[in-house]
Short mmCIF file of C-alpha atoms in Angstrom, two decimals:
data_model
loop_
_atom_site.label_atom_id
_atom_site.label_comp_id
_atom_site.label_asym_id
_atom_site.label_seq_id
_atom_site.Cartn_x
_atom_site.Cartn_y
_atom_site.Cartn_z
CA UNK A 1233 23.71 -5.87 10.91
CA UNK A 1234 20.95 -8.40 11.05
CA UNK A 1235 17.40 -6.97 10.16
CA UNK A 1236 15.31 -7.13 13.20
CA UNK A 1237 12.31 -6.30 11.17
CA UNK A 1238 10.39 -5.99 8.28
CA UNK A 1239 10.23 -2.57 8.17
CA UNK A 1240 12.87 -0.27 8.20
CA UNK A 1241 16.17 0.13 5.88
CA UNK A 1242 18.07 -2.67 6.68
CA UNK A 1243 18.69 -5.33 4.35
CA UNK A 1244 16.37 -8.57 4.68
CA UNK A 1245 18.92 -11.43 5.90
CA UNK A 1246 17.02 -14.07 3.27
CA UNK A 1247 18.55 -16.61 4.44
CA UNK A 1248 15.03 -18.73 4.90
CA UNK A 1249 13.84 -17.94 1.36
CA UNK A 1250 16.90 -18.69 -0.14
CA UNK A 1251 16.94 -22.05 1.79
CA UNK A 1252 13.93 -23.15 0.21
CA UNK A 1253 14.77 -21.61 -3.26
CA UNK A 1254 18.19 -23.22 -3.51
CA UNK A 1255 17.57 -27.17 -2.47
CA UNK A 1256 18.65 -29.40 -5.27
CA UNK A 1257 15.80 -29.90 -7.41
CA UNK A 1258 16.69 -32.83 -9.08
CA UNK A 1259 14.43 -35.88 -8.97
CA UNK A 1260 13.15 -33.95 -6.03
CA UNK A 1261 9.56 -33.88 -5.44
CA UNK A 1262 7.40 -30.75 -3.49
CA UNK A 1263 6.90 -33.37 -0.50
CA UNK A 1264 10.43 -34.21 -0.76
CA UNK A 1265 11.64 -30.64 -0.56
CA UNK A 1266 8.98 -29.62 2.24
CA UNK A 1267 9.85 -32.60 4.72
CA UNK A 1268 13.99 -32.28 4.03
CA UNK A 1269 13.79 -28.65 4.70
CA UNK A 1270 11.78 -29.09 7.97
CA UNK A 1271 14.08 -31.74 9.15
CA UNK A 1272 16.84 -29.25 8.25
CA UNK A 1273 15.11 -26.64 10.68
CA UNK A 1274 15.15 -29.31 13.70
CA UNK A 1275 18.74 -30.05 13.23
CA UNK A 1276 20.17 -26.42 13.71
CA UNK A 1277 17.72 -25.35 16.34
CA UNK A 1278 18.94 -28.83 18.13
CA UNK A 1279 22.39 -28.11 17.30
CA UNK A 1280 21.97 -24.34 18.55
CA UNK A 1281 20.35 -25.49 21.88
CA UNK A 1282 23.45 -27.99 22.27
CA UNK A 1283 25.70 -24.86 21.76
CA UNK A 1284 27.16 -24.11 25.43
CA UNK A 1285 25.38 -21.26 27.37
CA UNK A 1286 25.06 -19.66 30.55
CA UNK A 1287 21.72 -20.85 32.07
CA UNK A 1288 18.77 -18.18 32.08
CA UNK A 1289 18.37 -17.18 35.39
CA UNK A 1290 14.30 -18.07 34.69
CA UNK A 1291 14.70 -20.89 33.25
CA UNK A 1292 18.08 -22.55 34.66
CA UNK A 1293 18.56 -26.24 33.67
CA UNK A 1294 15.55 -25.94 31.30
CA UNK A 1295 17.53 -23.20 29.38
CA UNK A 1296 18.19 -25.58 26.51
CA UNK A 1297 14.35 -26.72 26.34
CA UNK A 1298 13.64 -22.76 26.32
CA UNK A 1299 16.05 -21.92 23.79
CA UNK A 1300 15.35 -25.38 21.63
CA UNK A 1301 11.23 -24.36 21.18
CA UNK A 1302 12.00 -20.69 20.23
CA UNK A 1303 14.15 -21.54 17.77
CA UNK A 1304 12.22 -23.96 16.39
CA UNK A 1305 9.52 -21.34 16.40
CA UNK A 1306 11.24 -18.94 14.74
CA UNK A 1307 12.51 -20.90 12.09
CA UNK A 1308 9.21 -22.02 11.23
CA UNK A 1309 7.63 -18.59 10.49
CA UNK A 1310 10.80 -17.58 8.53
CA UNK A 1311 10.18 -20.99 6.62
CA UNK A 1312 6.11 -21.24 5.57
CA UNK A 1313 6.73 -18.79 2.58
CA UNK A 1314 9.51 -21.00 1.29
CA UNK A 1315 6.67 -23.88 2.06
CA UNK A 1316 4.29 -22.08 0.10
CA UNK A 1317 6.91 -21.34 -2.48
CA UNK A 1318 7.58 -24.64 -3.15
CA UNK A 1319 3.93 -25.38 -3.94
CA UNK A 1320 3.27 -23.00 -5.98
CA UNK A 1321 6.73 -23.35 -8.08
CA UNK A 1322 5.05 -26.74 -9.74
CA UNK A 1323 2.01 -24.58 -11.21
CA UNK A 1324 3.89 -23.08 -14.64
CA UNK A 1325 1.50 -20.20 -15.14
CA UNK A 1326 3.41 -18.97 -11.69
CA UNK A 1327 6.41 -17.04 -11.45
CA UNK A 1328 7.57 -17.13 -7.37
CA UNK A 1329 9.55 -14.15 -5.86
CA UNK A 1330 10.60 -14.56 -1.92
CA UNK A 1331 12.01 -12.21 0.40
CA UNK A 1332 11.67 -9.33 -2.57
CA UNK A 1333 12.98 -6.03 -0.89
CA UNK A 1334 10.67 -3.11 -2.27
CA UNK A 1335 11.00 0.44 -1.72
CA UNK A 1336 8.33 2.48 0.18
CA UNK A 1337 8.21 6.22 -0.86
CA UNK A 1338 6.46 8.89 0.56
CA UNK A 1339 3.94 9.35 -2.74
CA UNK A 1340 3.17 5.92 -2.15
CA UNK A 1341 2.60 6.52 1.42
CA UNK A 1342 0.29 9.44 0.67
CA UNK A 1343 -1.68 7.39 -1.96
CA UNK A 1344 -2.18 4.80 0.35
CA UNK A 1345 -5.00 2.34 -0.25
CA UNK A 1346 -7.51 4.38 -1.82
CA UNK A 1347 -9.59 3.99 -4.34
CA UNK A 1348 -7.31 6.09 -6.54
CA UNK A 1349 -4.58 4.09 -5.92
CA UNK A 1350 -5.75 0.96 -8.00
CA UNK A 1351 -5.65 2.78 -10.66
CA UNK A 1352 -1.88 4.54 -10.60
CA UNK A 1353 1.96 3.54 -12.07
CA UNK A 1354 3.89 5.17 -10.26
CA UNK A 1355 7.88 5.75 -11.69
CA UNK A 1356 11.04 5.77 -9.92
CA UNK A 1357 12.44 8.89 -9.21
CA UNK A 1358 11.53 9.78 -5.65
CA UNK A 1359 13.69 8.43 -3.08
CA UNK A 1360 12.70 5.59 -0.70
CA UNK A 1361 11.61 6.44 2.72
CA UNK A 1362 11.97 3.16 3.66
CA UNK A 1363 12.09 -0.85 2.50
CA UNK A 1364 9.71 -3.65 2.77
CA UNK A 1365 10.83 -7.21 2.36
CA UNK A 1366 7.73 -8.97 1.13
CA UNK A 1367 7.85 -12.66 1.71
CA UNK A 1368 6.08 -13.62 -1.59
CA UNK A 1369 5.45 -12.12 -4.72
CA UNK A 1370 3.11 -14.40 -7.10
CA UNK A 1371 3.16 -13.45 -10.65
CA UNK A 1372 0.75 -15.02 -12.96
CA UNK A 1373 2.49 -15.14 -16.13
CA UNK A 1374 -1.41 -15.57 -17.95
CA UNK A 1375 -2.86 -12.10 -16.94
CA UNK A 1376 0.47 -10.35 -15.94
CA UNK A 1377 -0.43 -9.38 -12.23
CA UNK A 1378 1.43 -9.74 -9.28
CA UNK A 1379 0.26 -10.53 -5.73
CA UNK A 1380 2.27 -9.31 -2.89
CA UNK A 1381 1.49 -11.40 -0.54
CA UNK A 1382 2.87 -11.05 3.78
CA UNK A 1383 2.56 -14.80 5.69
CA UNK A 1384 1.48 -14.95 8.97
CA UNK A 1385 1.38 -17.90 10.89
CA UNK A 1386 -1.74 -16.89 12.61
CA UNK A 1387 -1.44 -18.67 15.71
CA UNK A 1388 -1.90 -15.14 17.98
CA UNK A 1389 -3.76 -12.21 17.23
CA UNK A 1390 -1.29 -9.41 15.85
CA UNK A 1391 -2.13 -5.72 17.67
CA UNK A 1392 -3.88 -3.57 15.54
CA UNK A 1393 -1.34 -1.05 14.86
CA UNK A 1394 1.37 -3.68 13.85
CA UNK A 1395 -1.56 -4.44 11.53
CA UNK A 1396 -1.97 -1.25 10.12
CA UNK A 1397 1.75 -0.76 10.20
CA UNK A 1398 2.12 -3.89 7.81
CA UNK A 1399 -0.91 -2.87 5.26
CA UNK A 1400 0.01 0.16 4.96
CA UNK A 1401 3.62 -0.50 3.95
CA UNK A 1402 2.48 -3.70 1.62
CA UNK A 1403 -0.32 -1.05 0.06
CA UNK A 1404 2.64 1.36 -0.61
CA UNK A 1405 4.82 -1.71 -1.75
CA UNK A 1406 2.16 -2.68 -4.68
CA UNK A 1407 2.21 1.24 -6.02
CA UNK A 1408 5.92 1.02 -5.88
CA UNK A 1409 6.29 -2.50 -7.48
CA UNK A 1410 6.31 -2.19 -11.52
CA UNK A 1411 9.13 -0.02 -11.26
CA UNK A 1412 10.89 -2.00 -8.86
CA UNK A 1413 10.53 -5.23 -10.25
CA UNK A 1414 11.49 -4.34 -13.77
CA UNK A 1415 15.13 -3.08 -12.03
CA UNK A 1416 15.46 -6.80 -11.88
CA UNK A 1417 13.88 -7.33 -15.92
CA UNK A 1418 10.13 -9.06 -14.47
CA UNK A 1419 7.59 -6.97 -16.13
CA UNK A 1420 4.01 -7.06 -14.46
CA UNK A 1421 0.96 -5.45 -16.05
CA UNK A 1422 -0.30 -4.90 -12.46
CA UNK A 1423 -0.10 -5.03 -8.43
CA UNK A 1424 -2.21 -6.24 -5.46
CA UNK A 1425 -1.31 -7.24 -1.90
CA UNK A 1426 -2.88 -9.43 0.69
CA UNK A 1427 -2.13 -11.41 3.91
CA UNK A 1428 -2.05 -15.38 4.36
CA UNK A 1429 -3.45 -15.86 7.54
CA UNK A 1430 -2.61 -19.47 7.67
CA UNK A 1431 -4.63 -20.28 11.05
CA UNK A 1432 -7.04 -17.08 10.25
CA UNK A 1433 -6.17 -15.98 14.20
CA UNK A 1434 -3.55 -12.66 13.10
CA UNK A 1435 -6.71 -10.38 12.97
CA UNK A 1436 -6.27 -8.95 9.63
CA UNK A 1437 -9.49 -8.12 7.62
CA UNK A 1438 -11.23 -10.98 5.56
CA UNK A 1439 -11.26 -8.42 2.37
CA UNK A 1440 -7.56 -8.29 2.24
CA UNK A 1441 -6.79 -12.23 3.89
CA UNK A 1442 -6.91 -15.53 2.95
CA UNK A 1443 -6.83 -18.60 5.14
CA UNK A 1444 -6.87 -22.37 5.71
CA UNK A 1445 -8.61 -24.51 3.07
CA UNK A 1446 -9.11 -20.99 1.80
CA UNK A 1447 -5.33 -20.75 0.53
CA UNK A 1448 -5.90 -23.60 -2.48
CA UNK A 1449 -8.70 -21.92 -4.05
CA UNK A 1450 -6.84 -19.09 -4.09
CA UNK A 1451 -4.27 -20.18 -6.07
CA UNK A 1452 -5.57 -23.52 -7.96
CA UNK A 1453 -2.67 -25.08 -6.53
CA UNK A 1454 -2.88 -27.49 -3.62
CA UNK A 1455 -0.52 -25.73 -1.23
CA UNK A 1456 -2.09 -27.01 2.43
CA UNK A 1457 -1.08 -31.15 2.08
CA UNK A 1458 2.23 -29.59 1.89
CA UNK A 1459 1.59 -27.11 4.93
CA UNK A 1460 0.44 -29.70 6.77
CA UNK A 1461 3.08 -32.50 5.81
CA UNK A 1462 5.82 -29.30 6.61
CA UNK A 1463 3.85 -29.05 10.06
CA UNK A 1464 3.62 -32.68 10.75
CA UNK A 1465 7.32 -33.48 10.19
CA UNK A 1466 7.83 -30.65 12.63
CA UNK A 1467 6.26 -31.89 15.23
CA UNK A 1468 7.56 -35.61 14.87
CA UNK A 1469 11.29 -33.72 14.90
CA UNK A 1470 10.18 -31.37 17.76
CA UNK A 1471 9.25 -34.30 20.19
CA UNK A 1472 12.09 -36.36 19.56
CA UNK A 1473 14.51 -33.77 20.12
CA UNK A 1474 12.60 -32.45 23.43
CA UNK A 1475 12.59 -35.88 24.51
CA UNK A 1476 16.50 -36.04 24.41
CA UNK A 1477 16.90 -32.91 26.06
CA UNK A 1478 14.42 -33.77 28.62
CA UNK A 1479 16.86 -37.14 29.38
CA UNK A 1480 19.64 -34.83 29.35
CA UNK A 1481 18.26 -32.70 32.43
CA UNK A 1482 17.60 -35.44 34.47
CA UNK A 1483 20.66 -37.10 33.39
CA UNK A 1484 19.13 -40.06 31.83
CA UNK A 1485 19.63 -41.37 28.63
CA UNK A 1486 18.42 -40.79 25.41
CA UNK A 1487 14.30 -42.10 25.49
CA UNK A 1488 15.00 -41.84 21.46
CA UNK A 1489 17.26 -42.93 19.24
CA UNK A 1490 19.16 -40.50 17.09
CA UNK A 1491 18.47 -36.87 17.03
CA UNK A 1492 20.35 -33.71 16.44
CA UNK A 1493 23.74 -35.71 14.89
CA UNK A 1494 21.36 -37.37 12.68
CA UNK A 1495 19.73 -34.62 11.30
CA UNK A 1496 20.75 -33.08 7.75
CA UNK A 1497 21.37 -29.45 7.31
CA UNK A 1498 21.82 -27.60 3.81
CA UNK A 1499 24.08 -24.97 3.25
CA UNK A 1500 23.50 -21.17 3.80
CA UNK A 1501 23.09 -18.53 0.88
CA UNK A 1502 23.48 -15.02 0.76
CA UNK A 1503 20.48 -12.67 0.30
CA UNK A 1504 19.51 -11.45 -2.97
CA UNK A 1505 19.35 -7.33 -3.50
CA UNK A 1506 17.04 -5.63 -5.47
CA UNK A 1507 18.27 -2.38 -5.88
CA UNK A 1508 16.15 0.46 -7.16
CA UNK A 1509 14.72 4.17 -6.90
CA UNK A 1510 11.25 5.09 -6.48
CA UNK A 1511 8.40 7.04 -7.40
CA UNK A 1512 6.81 9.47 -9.70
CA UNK A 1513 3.30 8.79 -11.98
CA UNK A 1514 3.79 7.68 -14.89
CA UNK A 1515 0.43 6.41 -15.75
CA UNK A 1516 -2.32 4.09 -15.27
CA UNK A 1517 -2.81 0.45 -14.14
CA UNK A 1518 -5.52 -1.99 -14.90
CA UNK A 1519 -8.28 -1.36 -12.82
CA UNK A 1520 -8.14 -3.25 -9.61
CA UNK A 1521 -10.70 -4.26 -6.81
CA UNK A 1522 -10.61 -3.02 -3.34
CA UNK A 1523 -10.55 -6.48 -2.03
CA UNK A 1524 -7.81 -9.38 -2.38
CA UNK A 1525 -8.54 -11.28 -5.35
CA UNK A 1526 -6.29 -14.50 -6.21
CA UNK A 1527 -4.65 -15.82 -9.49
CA UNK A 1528 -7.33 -18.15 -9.88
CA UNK A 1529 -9.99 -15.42 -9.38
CA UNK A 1530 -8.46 -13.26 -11.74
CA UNK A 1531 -8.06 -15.68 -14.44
CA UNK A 1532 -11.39 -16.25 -14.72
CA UNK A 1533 -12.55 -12.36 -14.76
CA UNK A 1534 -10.07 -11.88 -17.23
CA UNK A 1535 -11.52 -14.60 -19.47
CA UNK A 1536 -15.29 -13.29 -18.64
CA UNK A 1537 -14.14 -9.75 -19.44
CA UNK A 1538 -12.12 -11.15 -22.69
CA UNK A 1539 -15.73 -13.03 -24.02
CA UNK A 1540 -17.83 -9.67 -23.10
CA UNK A 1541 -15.57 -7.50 -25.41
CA UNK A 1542 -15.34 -9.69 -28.32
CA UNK A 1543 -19.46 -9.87 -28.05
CA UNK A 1544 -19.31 -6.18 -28.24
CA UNK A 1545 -17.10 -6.01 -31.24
CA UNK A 1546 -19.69 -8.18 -33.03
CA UNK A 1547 -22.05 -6.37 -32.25
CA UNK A 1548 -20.49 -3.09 -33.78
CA UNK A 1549 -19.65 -4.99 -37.07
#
Protein backbone atom coordinates (compact mmCIF):
# COMPACT_ATOMS: atom_id res chain seq x y z
CA UNK A 1 0.00 0.00 0.00
CA UNK A 2 1.28 3.42 -0.84
CA UNK A 3 2.65 5.44 2.23
CA UNK A 4 0.43 8.34 2.79
CA UNK A 5 2.88 9.74 5.20
CA UNK A 6 5.98 10.16 6.74
CA UNK A 7 5.19 8.80 9.79
CA UNK A 8 3.86 5.63 10.47
CA UNK A 9 5.02 1.89 9.46
CA UNK A 10 4.54 1.79 6.01
CA UNK A 11 7.25 1.57 3.67
CA UNK A 12 8.43 5.00 1.98
CA UNK A 13 7.41 4.54 -1.89
CA UNK A 14 11.05 6.29 -2.94
CA UNK A 15 10.25 6.52 -6.01
CA UNK A 16 11.33 10.51 -6.16
CA UNK A 17 14.71 9.88 -4.51
CA UNK A 18 15.49 7.13 -6.49
CA UNK A 19 14.59 9.21 -9.62
CA UNK A 20 17.15 11.62 -8.92
CA UNK A 21 19.73 9.01 -7.61
CA UNK A 22 19.50 6.77 -10.66
CA UNK A 23 19.76 9.34 -13.88
CA UNK A 24 22.67 8.38 -16.02
CA UNK A 25 25.54 10.18 -14.81
CA UNK A 26 27.64 10.09 -17.60
CA UNK A 27 28.96 13.31 -19.13
CA UNK A 28 26.06 14.61 -17.16
CA UNK A 29 26.44 17.77 -15.41
CA UNK A 30 24.35 18.94 -11.86
CA UNK A 31 22.42 21.54 -14.21
CA UNK A 32 21.96 18.87 -16.64
CA UNK A 33 20.49 16.43 -14.18
CA UNK A 34 18.33 19.21 -12.30
CA UNK A 35 16.60 20.65 -15.58
CA UNK A 36 16.06 16.83 -17.26
CA UNK A 37 14.52 15.69 -14.10
CA UNK A 38 12.14 18.73 -13.86
CA UNK A 39 11.16 18.36 -17.41
CA UNK A 40 10.59 14.70 -16.52
CA UNK A 41 8.09 15.90 -13.68
CA UNK A 42 6.00 18.09 -16.34
CA UNK A 43 5.69 15.25 -18.69
CA UNK A 44 3.89 12.70 -16.32
CA UNK A 45 1.81 15.22 -14.48
CA UNK A 46 0.77 16.34 -18.29
CA UNK A 47 0.44 12.86 -19.27
CA UNK A 48 -1.62 12.06 -15.95
CA UNK A 49 -3.98 15.10 -16.51
CA UNK A 50 -4.47 13.73 -20.25
CA UNK A 51 -5.44 10.34 -18.60
CA UNK A 52 -9.44 10.14 -19.07
CA UNK A 53 -11.52 11.10 -15.96
CA UNK A 54 -14.82 11.84 -14.77
CA UNK A 55 -15.03 15.66 -14.33
CA UNK A 56 -14.98 16.98 -10.57
CA UNK A 57 -18.21 18.08 -9.88
CA UNK A 58 -16.24 21.58 -8.57
CA UNK A 59 -14.25 21.94 -11.04
CA UNK A 60 -16.00 20.34 -14.29
CA UNK A 61 -14.22 21.15 -17.61
CA UNK A 62 -11.31 22.67 -15.60
CA UNK A 63 -10.80 19.17 -13.99
CA UNK A 64 -7.67 18.59 -16.05
CA UNK A 65 -6.19 22.20 -15.13
CA UNK A 66 -7.06 21.10 -11.36
CA UNK A 67 -5.57 17.84 -11.54
CA UNK A 68 -2.45 19.11 -13.94
CA UNK A 69 -1.22 21.93 -10.98
CA UNK A 70 -1.54 19.39 -8.09
CA UNK A 71 0.40 17.08 -9.60
CA UNK A 72 2.84 19.21 -10.58
CA UNK A 73 2.84 20.35 -7.00
CA UNK A 74 3.27 17.29 -5.59
CA UNK A 75 5.92 16.12 -7.60
CA UNK A 76 7.89 19.03 -6.86
CA UNK A 77 8.06 18.61 -3.03
CA UNK A 78 8.77 14.84 -3.51
CA UNK A 79 11.62 16.12 -5.93
CA UNK A 80 13.74 19.23 -4.02
CA UNK A 81 15.68 16.59 -1.88
CA UNK A 82 16.74 14.76 -5.01
CA UNK A 83 17.55 18.62 -6.19
CA UNK A 84 19.51 19.12 -3.25
CA UNK A 85 21.01 15.70 -3.60
CA UNK A 86 22.34 16.31 -6.70
CA UNK A 87 24.24 19.36 -5.46
CA UNK A 88 25.66 18.16 -2.85
CA UNK A 89 26.78 14.69 -4.63
CA UNK A 90 29.68 16.92 -6.55
CA UNK A 91 31.26 18.00 -3.02
CA UNK A 92 33.54 14.56 -2.26
CA UNK A 93 33.85 15.14 1.46
CA UNK A 94 29.82 14.28 1.19
CA UNK A 95 28.28 11.05 1.36
CA UNK A 96 24.23 11.59 0.25
CA UNK A 97 21.50 9.22 1.69
CA UNK A 98 17.69 9.95 0.38
CA UNK A 99 14.53 8.62 1.45
CA UNK A 100 16.59 6.60 4.44
CA UNK A 101 13.80 4.72 6.46
CA UNK A 102 14.90 4.90 10.27
CA UNK A 103 13.34 3.31 13.11
CA UNK A 104 11.74 5.35 15.97
CA UNK A 105 11.72 3.48 19.38
CA UNK A 106 10.15 4.30 22.39
CA UNK A 107 13.74 5.01 24.39
CA UNK A 108 14.32 7.32 21.75
CA UNK A 109 11.01 8.83 22.13
CA UNK A 110 11.52 9.23 25.88
CA UNK A 111 15.03 10.79 25.37
CA UNK A 112 13.72 13.14 23.13
CA UNK A 113 15.69 16.31 22.45
CA UNK A 114 17.25 16.96 25.63
CA UNK A 115 20.25 17.94 26.59
CA UNK A 116 21.11 14.36 27.54
CA UNK A 117 20.36 13.17 24.39
CA UNK A 118 23.44 14.73 22.50
CA UNK A 119 25.38 12.91 24.31
CA UNK A 120 23.86 9.05 23.98
CA UNK A 121 24.47 5.76 21.39
CA UNK A 122 21.85 4.12 21.64
CA UNK A 123 21.96 0.05 20.35
CA UNK A 124 19.48 -1.95 18.62
CA UNK A 125 17.62 -4.18 20.54
CA UNK A 126 14.32 -2.52 21.36
CA UNK A 127 11.73 -2.82 18.85
CA UNK A 128 10.56 0.08 16.61
CA UNK A 129 7.45 1.86 17.50
CA UNK A 130 7.37 3.28 14.38
CA UNK A 131 9.49 4.48 10.99
CA UNK A 132 10.63 7.74 9.71
CA UNK A 133 11.67 8.18 6.13
CA UNK A 134 14.11 11.05 6.27
CA UNK A 135 14.53 12.74 2.96
CA UNK A 136 18.32 13.42 3.37
CA UNK A 137 20.98 12.18 5.33
CA UNK A 138 24.41 14.23 4.77
CA UNK A 139 27.43 12.51 5.97
CA UNK A 140 30.63 14.35 6.05
CA UNK A 141 33.14 11.80 5.45
CA UNK A 142 35.97 14.57 7.20
CA UNK A 143 34.48 14.66 10.80
CA UNK A 144 32.20 11.51 10.56
CA UNK A 145 28.74 13.19 11.42
CA UNK A 146 25.61 12.86 9.87
CA UNK A 147 22.85 15.44 9.37
CA UNK A 148 19.36 14.28 9.12
CA UNK A 149 17.96 16.67 7.43
CA UNK A 150 13.50 16.93 6.57
CA UNK A 151 12.82 19.47 3.27
CA UNK A 152 10.11 21.62 3.30
CA UNK A 153 9.15 23.64 0.59
CA UNK A 154 8.11 26.43 2.81
CA UNK A 155 5.65 28.06 0.77
CA UNK A 156 2.72 27.75 3.79
CA UNK A 157 3.11 27.78 7.32
CA UNK A 158 2.97 24.04 8.68
CA UNK A 159 0.52 23.82 12.08
CA UNK A 160 2.37 23.59 15.03
CA UNK A 161 1.65 20.17 16.03
CA UNK A 162 2.58 18.67 12.55
CA UNK A 163 5.71 20.59 13.59
CA UNK A 164 6.26 19.06 16.70
CA UNK A 165 5.07 15.80 15.29
CA UNK A 166 8.03 15.96 12.67
CA UNK A 167 10.91 17.12 15.33
CA UNK A 168 10.13 14.96 17.52
CA UNK A 169 10.29 11.88 15.29
CA UNK A 170 13.62 13.35 13.35
CA UNK A 171 15.09 13.98 17.19
CA UNK A 172 14.27 10.26 17.89
CA UNK A 173 15.58 9.35 14.30
CA UNK A 174 19.26 10.91 15.09
CA UNK A 175 19.43 8.71 18.61
CA UNK A 176 18.38 5.78 16.57
CA UNK A 177 20.71 6.39 13.53
CA UNK A 178 24.36 4.78 14.24
CA UNK A 179 22.79 1.61 14.70
CA UNK A 180 20.64 1.86 11.85
CA UNK A 181 22.90 3.03 9.40
CA UNK A 182 25.66 0.59 10.09
CA UNK A 183 22.74 -2.34 9.19
CA UNK A 184 23.53 -0.97 5.80
CA UNK A 185 27.83 -0.90 6.58
CA UNK A 186 27.94 3.47 6.76
CA UNK A 187 29.58 4.10 10.00
CA UNK A 188 29.01 7.71 11.50
CA UNK A 189 30.85 8.98 14.57
CA UNK A 190 27.71 11.08 15.26
CA UNK A 191 23.97 12.43 14.59
CA UNK A 192 22.10 15.77 14.25
CA UNK A 193 18.84 16.73 12.55
CA UNK A 194 17.44 19.90 11.14
CA UNK A 195 14.80 21.28 8.70
CA UNK A 196 15.43 23.07 5.19
CA UNK A 197 12.98 25.58 5.10
CA UNK A 198 13.61 26.46 1.55
CA UNK A 199 11.24 29.70 1.47
CA UNK A 200 11.75 30.06 5.51
CA UNK A 201 7.57 30.29 5.59
CA UNK A 202 7.00 26.31 7.29
CA UNK A 203 7.34 27.91 10.83
CA UNK A 204 9.93 25.73 12.22
CA UNK A 205 12.41 27.33 14.75
CA UNK A 206 15.55 29.24 13.36
CA UNK A 207 17.83 27.03 15.94
CA UNK A 208 16.93 23.86 14.25
CA UNK A 209 16.27 25.49 10.29
CA UNK A 210 18.06 26.66 7.60
CA UNK A 211 16.84 28.69 4.66
CA UNK A 212 17.34 30.53 1.36
CA UNK A 213 20.82 31.93 0.66
CA UNK A 214 21.18 30.39 4.09
CA UNK A 215 21.29 26.70 2.58
CA UNK A 216 25.00 27.29 0.73
CA UNK A 217 26.74 28.33 3.74
CA UNK A 218 25.52 25.58 5.28
CA UNK A 219 26.97 23.19 3.29
CA UNK A 220 29.97 25.01 1.26
CA UNK A 221 28.30 23.78 -1.68
CA UNK A 222 26.31 26.02 -3.98
CA UNK A 223 23.00 24.19 -3.88
CA UNK A 224 20.37 27.35 -4.63
CA UNK A 225 21.55 28.15 -8.66
CA UNK A 226 20.42 24.67 -8.91
CA UNK A 227 17.11 25.24 -6.80
CA UNK A 228 16.41 27.97 -8.67
CA UNK A 229 17.35 26.62 -12.28
CA UNK A 230 15.03 23.27 -10.96
CA UNK A 231 12.29 26.04 -10.17
CA UNK A 232 12.69 28.03 -13.26
CA UNK A 233 12.45 25.09 -15.71
CA UNK A 234 9.29 24.35 -13.79
CA UNK A 235 7.63 27.11 -14.38
CA UNK A 236 8.63 27.49 -18.19
CA UNK A 237 7.10 23.60 -18.39
CA UNK A 238 4.11 24.55 -16.14
CA UNK A 239 2.90 27.45 -18.48
CA UNK A 240 3.29 25.74 -21.59
CA UNK A 241 1.43 22.84 -20.60
CA UNK A 242 -1.48 25.05 -18.89
CA UNK A 243 -1.55 26.91 -21.97
CA UNK A 244 -2.45 23.70 -24.02
CA UNK A 245 -4.93 22.62 -21.70
CA UNK A 246 -6.41 25.97 -21.51
CA UNK A 247 -6.85 25.65 -25.70
CA UNK A 248 -8.18 22.36 -25.07
CA UNK A 249 -11.24 23.71 -22.90
CA UNK A 250 -12.21 26.16 -25.17
CA UNK A 251 -11.58 23.93 -27.99
CA UNK A 252 -8.93 25.90 -29.62
CA UNK A 253 -5.74 24.88 -30.63
CA UNK A 254 -2.61 24.48 -29.18
CA UNK A 255 -1.23 28.49 -28.30
CA UNK A 256 2.24 26.35 -27.96
CA UNK A 257 4.00 24.13 -29.77
CA UNK A 258 4.83 20.75 -28.36
CA UNK A 259 4.09 19.75 -24.88
CA UNK A 260 3.28 16.64 -23.00
CA UNK A 261 4.37 14.11 -26.23
CA UNK A 262 7.49 16.00 -26.25
CA UNK A 263 8.45 15.68 -22.92
CA UNK A 264 11.05 12.90 -21.69
CA UNK A 265 10.31 10.68 -18.81
CA UNK A 266 12.94 8.26 -17.04
CA UNK A 267 12.15 5.06 -15.82
CA UNK A 268 10.77 4.12 -12.31
CA UNK A 269 12.87 2.29 -9.51
CA UNK A 270 11.93 0.43 -6.65
CA UNK A 271 12.50 1.75 -3.09
CA UNK A 272 15.47 0.86 -1.20
CA UNK A 273 14.88 -0.95 2.49
CA UNK A 274 16.86 -0.47 5.31
CA UNK A 275 16.04 -3.03 7.57
CA UNK A 276 17.01 -2.94 11.21
CA UNK A 277 16.15 -3.23 15.08
CA UNK A 278 16.42 -0.59 17.54
CA UNK A 279 17.50 0.61 20.73
CA UNK A 280 19.40 0.07 23.86
CA UNK A 281 22.62 2.45 25.26
CA UNK A 282 25.49 1.46 24.38
CA UNK A 283 27.51 4.48 25.03
CA UNK A 284 28.42 7.93 24.33
CA UNK A 285 28.48 10.29 21.30
CA UNK A 286 30.56 13.30 20.60
CA UNK A 287 29.19 16.07 22.28
CA UNK A 288 26.70 17.91 20.22
CA UNK A 289 25.05 21.48 20.28
CA UNK A 290 21.48 22.13 20.93
CA UNK A 291 21.18 24.03 17.76
CA UNK A 292 21.57 22.86 13.95
CA UNK A 293 25.03 23.20 13.00
CA UNK A 294 26.10 22.40 9.21
CA UNK A 295 29.06 20.42 7.63
CA UNK A 296 30.75 23.49 6.98
CA UNK A 297 30.26 24.71 10.58
CA UNK A 298 31.46 21.68 11.97
CA UNK A 299 34.50 21.40 9.98
CA UNK A 300 35.80 24.31 11.16
CA UNK A 301 35.09 23.60 15.09
CA UNK A 302 36.59 20.45 14.56
CA UNK A 303 39.79 22.00 13.18
CA UNK A 304 39.65 24.87 16.07
CA UNK A 305 39.14 22.12 18.65
CA UNK A 306 41.99 19.86 16.81
CA UNK A 307 44.68 23.18 17.11
CA UNK A 308 43.48 23.82 20.94
CA UNK A 309 44.43 20.19 21.96
CA UNK A 310 47.66 19.88 20.29
CA UNK A 311 48.55 23.48 22.12
CA UNK A 312 47.68 21.71 25.26
CA UNK A 313 49.83 18.72 24.65
CA UNK A 314 52.76 21.16 24.25
CA UNK A 315 52.17 22.62 26.89
CA UNK A 316 52.29 19.38 29.12
CA UNK A 317 55.63 18.30 27.44
Amino acid sequence: MPRTSKLGTSKPDGRHSQQAKEEPRAASTPEARVQSLALDIVAKAAAAAASPTVEDPCFGAWTPLQAFGLSVTTRVGQALPGVIAIGLEADPRLKVLQETRLPITATALSIGDQETARNVVLGDEERPVRYLAVDLIVIDRTTGHATLLDVKRGSALYSSRARLDLCTAMAACSLTAPAALRRVKVSIASASWGIIDLAGAAGFAKDRSVSGAEIDTFFDVPITPLIELFNQTIATGYSAEMQRLVGRVFDTPDVTQGGADEWTESDGHAPRELAVRSTRPVGCAPRLPQRLVGPHERRRLALVSGSSSRSRQRGRT
